[in-house]
Amino acid sequence: MKVTKLSGFPEYLPSERIVEQHFLDVIRETFELHGFTSLETRAVEPVDRLLGKGGDADKEIYGVTRLADAGAERSSREPELGLHFDLTVPFARFVLENAGKLAFPYRRYQVQKVWRGERPQEGRYREFTQADIDVVDVGELAPHFEAEMPLVIAEVFARLPIGRMTIQVNNRKIPEGFYRGIGIDDVAGTLRIVDKLDKIGADKVKALLVEAGRTPEQADQCLALAEIRTEDLSFVDRVRALGVEHATLDEGLEALAAVIQSGLDNAPGALVADLKIARGLDYYTGTVYETQLEGYESWGSFCSGGRYDALASDGKTTYPGVGISIGVSRLLGLVLSKGLVTASRATPAAVLVAVVEEESRAESAAVAKALRGRGIPCEVAPSAAKFGKQIRYADRRGIPFVWFPGSGDVEHQVKDIRSGDQVDADPQSWEPPAQDLTPSVEAAVPSP
């Protein structure tokens, strides 16, 4: 059978995997620094639950199936299952099932695969990795958590070797109150149309709004609101200048102002108030977020989320929450395809222990064991070839040091194959320079 790639299922070469692991390590470390605990949920959810949690969820679900034991007849009582298309819906279900065992407010992070029934294209996949943080509480959720989410993400991006990421923030109550204030009752439908603004432009959005029953004047007012974007609190005055009044609009402006002020105080330049941000999923009720890499806005958002008040509810108790998700595979798709980030080598090994002859392989293995015991990644040469060939093997792998085992009166020696320097060394005390101990991941140097 001919081996062919499946589109929409990214797989990485060794050096690319080093980059991916670095990104994931930074994300996990930052999440844990902020007190989020790790969670992994199952891959599937009942289709009925998935369908009920988003405006276009039926288009998102990938791989609908019924599960049964091998050889057993499938029972009609078994729910139809689908692979989850995000991590928020399974997280909400997990909270409901385990509410009696969790301490609230419950802070969790989740780094896991997600599946969507999308047409594969650049930056969009059928299988990809997301990294989420969420906070949920019982009954009510303090508004300061809505300000905390983008600050954690800003810290993640500051630690990654990428350009400036701008976190765009809005509050769903602003467009809701604004739309109701100008006589529009179908808020969700209007939001879904306005959410297409970056993809299809203002003229087509206006046409869709009019086609959906809004007057041309209402459509123009919707677009005027969506045009407002500021890095400070001046968005409040600009909205007020449009002359629309509604209590929900007032609540949204106050909430968004608190988030932006928190950004100004703690992460200057990282957050902007962008009133065209809507987020298509219906379960968002408050602050919403999207994030773009400066210079690559055409790729869309790499990180998004928002506040949800009724996603987790058992009919008696409601667990409101707020969360934000990094599209790790989506971000990697850009930085790797554009050569924006590079790994210093394609292997974790810092040292190749040479083999003098096959009969002495045990001595080389003993050196490797001693180095590993002190946290120095290494591998033993695959064959007792001439030293020049073993050095070339290390060079191809990107391994910076080659260790030549000693015996009798002959000292152990280690060679930096980049500079050619070779010195005596003791397996019990030698250490490579700190920058060579593990692969580094850095922003690529732009071509002149």
Short mmCIF file of C-alpha atoms in Angstrom, two decimals:
data_model
loop_
_atom_site.label_atom_id
_atom_site.label_comp_id
_atom_site.label_asym_id
_atom_site.label_seq_id
_atom_site.Cartn_x
_atom_site.Cartn_y
_atom_site.Cartn_z
CA MET A 1 0.00 0.00 0.00
CA LYS A 2 1.29 3.43 -0.94
CA VAL A 3 1.98 5.62 2.07
CA THR A 4 0.30 9.02 1.80
CA LYS A 5 -0.28 11.84 4.23
CA LEU A 6 -3.74 12.55 5.59
CA SER A 7 -4.59 16.21 5.33
CA GLY A 8 -5.69 17.89 8.53
CA PHE A 9 -3.63 15.66 10.85
CA PRO A 10 -0.31 17.41 11.54
CA GLU A 11 2.78 15.36 12.32
CA TYR A 12 6.15 16.88 13.13
CA LEU A 13 9.75 16.08 12.22
CA PRO A 14 12.18 15.72 15.17
CA SER A 15 13.32 19.36 15.16
CA GLU A 16 9.72 20.54 14.85
CA ARG A 17 8.70 18.29 17.71
CA ILE A 18 11.38 19.94 19.85
CA VAL A 19 9.69 23.29 19.12
CA GLU A 20 6.26 21.88 19.94
CA GLN A 21 7.44 20.40 23.24
CA HIS A 22 9.06 23.70 24.20
CA PHE A 23 5.82 25.56 23.55
CA LEU A 24 3.86 23.01 25.59
CA ASP A 25 6.37 23.14 28.45
CA VAL A 26 6.16 26.93 28.63
CA ILE A 27 2.37 26.80 28.56
CA ARG A 28 2.13 24.16 31.31
CA GLU A 29 4.71 25.89 33.52
CA THR A 30 2.94 29.24 33.24
CA PHE A 31 -0.48 27.73 33.93
CA GLU A 32 0.84 25.95 37.01
CA LEU A 33 2.59 29.12 38.23
CA HIS A 34 -0.89 30.63 38.38
CA GLY A 35 -2.30 27.73 40.37
CA PHE A 36 -4.23 25.90 37.65
CA THR A 37 -4.44 22.13 38.17
CA SER A 38 -4.18 19.64 35.32
CA LEU A 39 -7.16 17.78 33.89
CA GLU A 40 -7.63 15.33 31.03
CA THR A 41 -11.11 14.35 29.93
CA ARG A 42 -12.29 11.59 27.62
CA ALA A 43 -12.16 12.15 23.85
CA VAL A 44 -15.89 11.66 23.20
CA GLU A 45 -19.13 13.21 24.40
CA PRO A 46 -22.77 12.39 23.62
CA VAL A 47 -23.66 14.06 20.33
CA ASP A 48 -26.79 15.58 21.87
CA ARG A 49 -24.65 17.48 24.37
CA LEU A 50 -22.20 18.64 21.71
CA LEU A 51 -25.02 19.83 19.46
CA GLY A 52 -26.56 21.89 22.21
CA LYS A 53 -23.51 23.99 23.03
CA GLY A 54 -22.71 26.05 19.96
CA GLY A 55 -24.29 27.85 17.07
CA ASP A 56 -22.61 25.74 14.37
CA ALA A 57 -21.64 22.76 16.51
CA ASP A 58 -23.26 20.30 14.10
CA LYS A 59 -20.68 21.33 11.52
CA GLU A 60 -17.83 20.99 14.01
CA ILE A 61 -18.39 17.42 15.19
CA TYR A 62 -15.95 14.94 13.67
CA GLY A 63 -16.19 11.17 13.82
CA VAL A 64 -19.71 10.44 15.07
CA THR A 65 -19.96 6.80 16.11
CA ARG A 66 -21.55 4.31 18.47
CA LEU A 67 -19.25 2.38 20.76
CA ALA A 68 -19.75 -1.24 21.76
CA ASP A 69 -17.65 -4.20 22.84
CA ALA A 70 -16.08 -6.14 19.99
CA GLY A 71 -18.56 -8.66 18.60
CA ALA A 72 -21.43 -7.37 20.72
CA GLU A 73 -24.64 -6.00 19.32
CA ARG A 74 -25.01 -2.28 19.68
CA SER A 75 -27.78 -1.30 22.02
CA SER A 76 -30.21 1.43 21.05
CA ARG A 77 -29.80 2.71 24.60
CA GLU A 78 -26.17 3.59 23.94
CA PRO A 79 -25.76 7.30 23.21
CA GLU A 80 -24.44 8.45 19.89
CA LEU A 81 -20.95 9.76 20.55
CA GLY A 82 -18.77 12.33 18.81
CA LEU A 83 -15.20 13.49 19.26
CA HIS A 84 -15.16 16.76 21.20
CA PHE A 85 -14.63 19.89 19.10
CA ASP A 86 -13.33 21.97 22.03
CA LEU A 87 -12.33 21.40 25.66
CA THR A 88 -14.89 23.68 27.31
CA VAL A 89 -17.92 21.45 26.75
CA PRO A 90 -16.26 18.31 28.24
CA PHE A 91 -14.88 20.43 31.06
CA ALA A 92 -18.37 21.68 31.94
CA ARG A 93 -19.67 18.11 31.92
CA PHE A 94 -16.78 17.03 34.19
CA VAL A 95 -17.66 19.80 36.66
CA LEU A 96 -21.29 18.66 36.83
CA GLU A 97 -20.31 15.02 37.38
CA ASN A 98 -17.74 15.81 40.08
CA ALA A 99 -19.06 18.97 41.74
CA GLY A 100 -19.22 17.29 45.13
CA LYS A 101 -15.52 16.40 45.00
CA LEU A 102 -14.13 19.72 43.72
CA ALA A 103 -13.05 22.82 45.65
CA PHE A 104 -14.52 26.02 44.20
CA PRO A 105 -13.58 28.25 42.57
CA TYR A 106 -12.10 25.39 40.55
CA ARG A 107 -9.07 26.33 38.44
CA ARG A 108 -7.99 23.84 35.81
CA TYR A 109 -5.77 23.65 32.76
CA GLN A 110 -6.11 21.10 30.02
CA VAL A 111 -3.70 20.32 27.18
CA GLN A 112 -5.29 17.80 24.87
CA LYS A 113 -6.23 16.77 21.34
CA VAL A 114 -9.40 18.15 19.76
CA TRP A 115 -11.18 17.12 16.55
CA ARG A 116 -13.27 19.20 14.16
CA GLY A 117 -15.06 18.31 10.96
CA GLU A 118 -13.51 21.16 9.01
CA ARG A 119 -12.10 21.31 5.52
CA PRO A 120 -8.32 21.12 6.10
CA GLN A 121 -6.41 24.21 5.04
CA GLU A 122 -3.42 26.23 6.14
CA GLY A 123 -3.65 26.62 9.91
CA ARG A 124 -6.88 24.61 10.21
CA TYR A 125 -6.84 20.92 11.04
CA ARG A 126 -9.13 17.99 11.77
CA GLU A 127 -6.97 16.92 14.71
CA PHE A 128 -5.03 19.43 16.74
CA THR A 129 -3.84 20.33 20.23
CA GLN A 130 -5.44 22.97 22.42
CA ALA A 131 -4.28 24.32 25.78
CA ASP A 132 -7.07 25.71 27.97
CA ILE A 133 -7.45 27.40 31.32
CA ASP A 134 -10.81 27.89 33.02
CA VAL A 135 -12.15 29.01 36.38
CA VAL A 136 -15.65 27.99 37.50
CA ASP A 137 -17.51 28.77 40.69
CA VAL A 138 -20.87 27.94 42.25
CA GLY A 139 -23.76 30.31 41.58
CA GLU A 140 -21.69 33.41 40.84
CA LEU A 141 -18.24 34.06 39.44
CA ALA A 142 -16.29 37.13 40.54
CA PRO A 143 -15.60 39.48 37.61
CA HIS A 144 -11.88 39.74 38.38
CA PHE A 145 -11.42 36.27 36.86
CA GLU A 146 -12.40 37.73 33.48
CA ALA A 147 -9.47 40.11 33.82
CA GLU A 148 -7.10 37.36 34.95
CA MET A 149 -7.49 35.13 31.88
CA PRO A 150 -5.78 37.39 29.31
CA LEU A 151 -3.01 38.29 31.76
CA VAL A 152 -2.03 34.63 32.10
CA ILE A 153 -2.03 34.28 28.32
CA ALA A 154 0.02 37.46 27.92
CA GLU A 155 2.62 35.91 30.23
CA VAL A 156 2.70 32.74 28.12
CA PHE A 157 3.25 34.70 24.91
CA ALA A 158 5.94 36.84 26.53
CA ARG A 159 7.91 33.65 27.25
CA LEU A 160 7.57 32.20 23.76
CA PRO A 161 10.05 33.15 20.99
CA ILE A 162 7.43 34.75 18.77
CA GLY A 163 6.51 38.29 17.82
CA ARG A 164 3.96 40.49 19.51
CA MET A 165 0.63 38.85 20.21
CA THR A 166 -2.31 41.19 20.66
CA ILE A 167 -5.17 39.99 22.85
CA GLN A 168 -8.40 41.52 21.56
CA VAL A 169 -11.11 41.81 24.21
CA ASN A 170 -14.80 42.59 24.04
CA ASN A 171 -17.83 41.92 26.22
CA ARG A 172 -20.91 40.26 24.75
CA LYS A 173 -23.12 42.59 26.80
CA ILE A 174 -21.88 45.57 24.79
CA PRO A 175 -23.21 44.43 21.41
CA GLU A 176 -26.26 42.84 23.07
CA GLY A 177 -27.23 46.07 24.81
CA PHE A 178 -26.32 48.14 21.77
CA TYR A 179 -28.38 45.98 19.40
CA ARG A 180 -31.39 46.02 21.71
CA GLY A 181 -30.97 49.77 22.08
CA ILE A 182 -31.37 50.22 18.31
CA GLY A 183 -34.31 47.83 18.08
CA ILE A 184 -32.65 44.52 17.15
CA ASP A 185 -34.03 41.52 19.07
CA ASP A 186 -32.11 38.69 17.35
CA VAL A 187 -28.86 39.34 19.19
CA ALA A 188 -27.32 35.89 18.61
CA GLY A 189 -27.99 35.98 14.87
CA THR A 190 -26.56 39.47 14.56
CA LEU A 191 -23.46 38.48 16.51
CA ARG A 192 -22.82 35.53 14.21
CA ILE A 193 -22.97 37.80 11.17
CA VAL A 194 -20.73 40.49 12.68
CA ASP A 195 -18.28 37.77 13.69
CA LYS A 196 -17.57 37.28 9.96
CA LEU A 197 -16.27 40.85 9.59
CA ASP A 198 -12.58 39.96 9.33
CA LYS A 199 -13.29 37.16 6.87
CA ILE A 200 -15.67 38.84 4.39
CA GLY A 201 -15.41 42.59 5.04
CA ALA A 202 -17.84 45.33 6.03
CA ASP A 203 -19.82 45.51 2.75
CA LYS A 204 -20.72 41.82 2.78
CA VAL A 205 -21.51 41.91 6.48
CA LYS A 206 -23.88 44.82 5.92
CA ALA A 207 -25.54 42.95 3.06
CA LEU A 208 -26.02 39.88 5.26
CA LEU A 209 -27.46 41.98 8.07
CA VAL A 210 -30.00 43.62 5.74
CA GLU A 211 -30.81 40.23 4.20
CA ALA A 212 -31.48 38.93 7.73
CA GLY A 213 -34.03 41.67 8.36
CA ARG A 214 -32.06 44.56 9.83
CA THR A 215 -32.58 47.98 8.30
CA PRO A 216 -29.68 49.64 6.49
CA GLU A 217 -29.50 52.18 9.30
CA GLN A 218 -29.28 49.42 11.93
CA ALA A 219 -26.61 47.66 9.88
CA ASP A 220 -24.56 50.87 9.69
CA GLN A 221 -24.84 51.30 13.46
CA CYS A 222 -23.71 47.69 14.02
CA LEU A 223 -20.67 48.34 11.83
CA ALA A 224 -19.93 51.64 13.59
CA LEU A 225 -19.79 49.79 16.90
CA ALA A 226 -17.57 47.07 15.42
CA GLU A 227 -15.08 49.66 14.12
CA ILE A 228 -14.16 50.79 17.64
CA ARG A 229 -10.75 49.55 18.74
CA THR A 230 -8.56 51.22 21.40
CA GLU A 231 -5.58 50.32 23.58
CA ASP A 232 -6.96 52.35 26.48
CA LEU A 233 -10.33 53.22 28.04
CA SER A 234 -11.30 55.69 25.31
CA PHE A 235 -13.58 53.06 23.76
CA VAL A 236 -16.18 53.95 26.40
CA ASP A 237 -16.52 57.54 25.17
CA ARG A 238 -16.55 56.40 21.54
CA VAL A 239 -19.46 54.03 22.22
CA ARG A 240 -21.31 56.74 24.14
CA ALA A 241 -20.84 59.08 21.17
CA LEU A 242 -22.99 56.72 19.06
CA GLY A 243 -25.97 57.84 21.15
CA VAL A 244 -27.38 54.41 22.11
CA GLU A 245 -28.64 53.76 25.63
CA HIS A 246 -29.43 50.45 27.31
CA ALA A 247 -28.78 49.02 30.79
CA THR A 248 -27.04 45.91 29.39
CA LEU A 249 -24.75 48.14 27.33
CA ASP A 250 -23.79 50.01 30.51
CA GLU A 251 -22.94 46.72 32.27
CA GLY A 252 -20.79 45.58 29.36
CA LEU A 253 -18.84 48.83 29.13
CA GLU A 254 -18.11 48.77 32.86
CA ALA A 255 -16.95 45.14 32.74
CA LEU A 256 -14.73 45.63 29.69
CA ALA A 257 -13.21 48.79 31.17
CA ALA A 258 -12.16 46.77 34.24
CA VAL A 259 -10.44 44.14 32.06
CA ILE A 260 -8.61 46.72 29.93
CA GLN A 261 -7.52 48.68 33.03
CA SER A 262 -6.11 45.46 34.50
CA GLY A 263 -4.15 44.97 31.28
CA LEU A 264 -2.82 48.54 31.40
CA ASP A 265 -1.67 47.96 34.98
CA ASN A 266 -0.16 44.49 34.58
CA ALA A 267 0.65 43.84 30.89
CA PRO A 268 0.92 47.19 29.06
CA GLY A 269 0.37 46.86 25.33
CA ALA A 270 -0.88 43.27 25.46
CA LEU A 271 -4.65 43.95 25.51
CA VAL A 272 -6.84 46.03 23.24
CA ALA A 273 -10.57 46.71 23.39
CA ASP A 274 -11.88 45.52 20.02
CA LEU A 275 -15.65 45.74 19.73
CA LYS A 276 -15.95 43.62 16.60
CA ILE A 277 -14.92 40.52 18.54
CA ALA A 278 -18.05 38.43 19.04
CA ARG A 279 -17.13 34.70 19.14
CA GLY A 280 -19.59 32.48 17.30
CA LEU A 281 -20.47 30.01 20.07
CA ASP A 282 -23.77 30.82 21.75
CA TYR A 283 -22.71 29.87 25.26
CA TYR A 284 -20.55 32.99 25.79
CA THR A 285 -22.30 35.61 27.95
CA GLY A 286 -19.68 38.16 29.05
CA THR A 287 -16.07 38.97 28.23
CA VAL A 288 -14.74 37.36 25.05
CA TYR A 289 -11.17 37.12 23.76
CA GLU A 290 -9.32 36.58 20.50
CA THR A 291 -5.59 36.82 19.82
CA GLN A 292 -3.56 37.56 16.70
CA LEU A 293 0.14 37.55 15.89
CA GLU A 294 1.26 40.96 14.67
CA GLY A 295 2.08 40.86 10.98
CA TYR A 296 0.06 37.69 10.44
CA GLU A 297 -3.45 38.95 11.10
CA SER A 298 -4.71 37.14 7.99
CA TRP A 299 -4.21 33.86 9.85
CA GLY A 300 -6.91 34.86 12.31
CA SER A 301 -7.01 34.07 16.01
CA PHE A 302 -4.63 31.67 17.77
CA CYS A 303 -6.17 32.03 21.19
CA SER A 304 -9.78 32.68 22.15
CA GLY A 305 -12.42 32.16 24.80
CA GLY A 306 -14.75 33.98 27.10
CA ARG A 307 -17.22 34.01 29.96
CA TYR A 308 -20.07 31.52 30.09
CA ASP A 309 -22.82 31.52 32.73
CA ALA A 310 -25.09 28.56 31.90
CA LEU A 311 -22.88 25.99 30.18
CA ALA A 312 -22.55 23.93 33.37
CA SER A 313 -25.92 23.57 35.08
CA ASP A 314 -27.85 20.61 36.50
CA GLY A 315 -31.13 22.53 36.66
CA LYS A 316 -30.71 23.36 40.34
CA THR A 317 -27.18 24.71 40.58
CA THR A 318 -25.31 26.70 37.94
CA TYR A 319 -21.53 26.80 37.69
CA PRO A 320 -20.54 29.94 35.76
CA GLY A 321 -17.05 30.10 34.36
CA VAL A 322 -14.56 31.89 32.19
CA GLY A 323 -11.84 30.35 30.08
CA ILE A 324 -9.38 30.92 27.29
CA SER A 325 -7.79 28.46 24.87
CA ILE A 326 -4.52 28.50 22.95
CA GLY A 327 -4.67 26.76 19.57
CA VAL A 328 -1.23 25.21 19.92
CA SER A 329 -1.23 23.35 16.60
CA ARG A 330 -2.62 26.40 14.81
CA LEU A 331 0.16 28.60 16.22
CA LEU A 332 2.82 26.01 15.40
CA GLY A 333 1.45 25.73 11.88
CA LEU A 334 2.31 29.37 11.33
CA VAL A 335 5.67 29.64 13.08
CA LEU A 336 7.01 26.41 11.56
CA SER A 337 5.75 26.93 8.01
CA LYS A 338 7.05 30.50 7.95
CA GLY A 339 10.36 29.59 9.59
CA LEU A 340 9.74 32.03 12.45
CA VAL A 341 11.06 29.69 15.16
CA THR A 342 13.90 27.19 15.09
CA ALA A 343 15.36 24.53 17.40
CA SER A 344 19.12 24.39 17.98
CA ARG A 345 19.10 20.63 17.33
CA ALA A 346 16.73 17.80 16.51
CA THR A 347 17.62 15.56 19.46
CA PRO A 348 17.70 16.04 23.23
CA ALA A 349 21.13 14.35 23.37
CA ALA A 350 23.99 16.72 24.24
CA VAL A 351 26.67 14.04 24.06
CA LEU A 352 27.42 11.10 21.79
CA VAL A 353 29.54 8.54 23.63
CA ALA A 354 31.84 6.96 21.04
CA VAL A 355 32.44 3.21 20.88
CA VAL A 356 36.08 2.20 20.42
CA GLU A 357 35.20 -1.36 19.46
CA GLU A 358 32.12 -3.50 19.90
CA GLU A 359 33.83 -5.53 22.62
CA SER A 360 34.12 -2.36 24.73
CA ARG A 361 30.56 -1.13 24.19
CA ALA A 362 29.86 -1.84 27.87
CA GLU A 363 32.47 0.78 28.86
CA SER A 364 30.78 3.36 26.62
CA ALA A 365 27.41 2.45 28.10
CA ALA A 366 28.86 2.95 31.61
CA VAL A 367 30.01 6.47 30.67
CA ALA A 368 26.54 7.26 29.28
CA LYS A 369 24.94 5.96 32.49
CA ALA A 370 27.18 8.18 34.61
CA LEU A 371 26.35 11.24 32.51
CA ARG A 372 22.62 10.54 32.53
CA GLY A 373 22.77 10.07 36.30
CA ARG A 374 23.78 13.71 36.53
CA GLY A 375 21.05 14.88 34.15
CA ILE A 376 23.13 15.09 30.95
CA PRO A 377 21.18 13.66 27.96
CA CYS A 378 23.33 11.41 25.81
CA GLU A 379 23.31 8.43 23.50
CA VAL A 380 25.86 5.75 22.66
CA ALA A 381 27.16 5.53 19.09
CA PRO A 382 25.24 2.97 17.02
CA SER A 383 28.41 1.24 15.78
CA ALA A 384 32.14 1.08 16.43
CA ALA A 385 32.98 2.83 13.17
CA LYS A 386 36.04 5.02 12.72
CA PHE A 387 35.92 8.04 14.99
CA GLY A 388 35.56 10.36 12.03
CA LYS A 389 32.39 8.57 10.99
CA GLN A 390 31.04 8.68 14.55
CA ILE A 391 31.72 12.42 14.68
CA ARG A 392 29.89 12.90 11.39
CA TYR A 393 26.95 10.95 12.85
CA ALA A 394 26.87 13.33 15.83
CA ASP A 395 27.07 16.31 13.49
CA ARG A 396 24.12 15.09 11.42
CA ARG A 397 22.09 14.63 14.59
CA GLY A 398 23.07 18.05 15.90
CA ILE A 399 24.79 16.58 18.97
CA PRO A 400 27.42 19.13 20.06
CA PHE A 401 29.82 16.86 22.02
CA VAL A 402 31.48 13.50 21.35
CA TRP A 403 32.90 11.56 24.28
CA PHE A 404 35.91 9.27 23.76
CA PRO A 405 36.11 6.67 26.56
CA GLY A 406 39.47 6.16 28.22
CA SER A 407 40.99 2.95 29.47
CA GLY A 408 44.01 2.15 31.59
CA ASP A 409 46.35 5.14 31.48
CA VAL A 410 44.33 6.83 28.72
CA GLU A 411 42.12 9.64 29.99
CA HIS A 412 38.52 10.12 28.93
CA GLN A 413 38.24 13.02 26.51
CA VAL A 414 35.32 15.06 25.19
CA LYS A 415 35.29 17.01 21.94
CA ASP A 416 33.18 20.03 21.03
CA ILE A 417 32.69 19.19 17.36
CA ARG A 418 31.67 22.77 16.55
CA SER A 419 34.93 24.39 17.70
CA GLY A 420 37.18 21.35 17.54
CA ASP A 421 38.29 21.81 21.17
CA GLN A 422 39.06 18.49 22.88
CA VAL A 423 39.87 18.17 26.59
CA ASP A 424 40.32 15.54 29.28
CA ALA A 425 37.12 14.86 31.16
CA ASP A 426 35.71 12.82 34.04
CA PRO A 427 32.26 11.22 33.61
CA GLN A 428 31.57 11.95 37.29
CA SER A 429 32.18 15.71 37.09
CA TRP A 430 32.22 17.07 33.51
CA GLU A 431 29.30 19.20 32.46
CA PRO A 432 28.49 20.85 29.16
CA PRO A 433 27.82 24.60 29.05
CA ALA A 434 24.30 25.33 30.32
CA GLN A 435 23.12 26.50 26.90
CA ASP A 436 24.07 23.12 25.39
CA LEU A 437 22.46 20.88 28.00
CA THR A 438 19.08 20.85 26.25
CA PRO A 439 17.99 22.05 22.81
CA SER A 440 17.13 25.73 22.67
CA VAL A 441 14.15 27.13 20.79
CA GLU A 442 14.57 30.64 19.47
CA ALA A 443 13.12 33.10 17.03
CA ALA A 444 14.75 32.55 13.66
CA VAL A 445 17.16 35.21 12.49
CA PRO A 446 15.50 37.01 9.56
CA SER A 447 17.28 36.87 6.22
CA PRO A 448 19.12 40.07 5.24
#
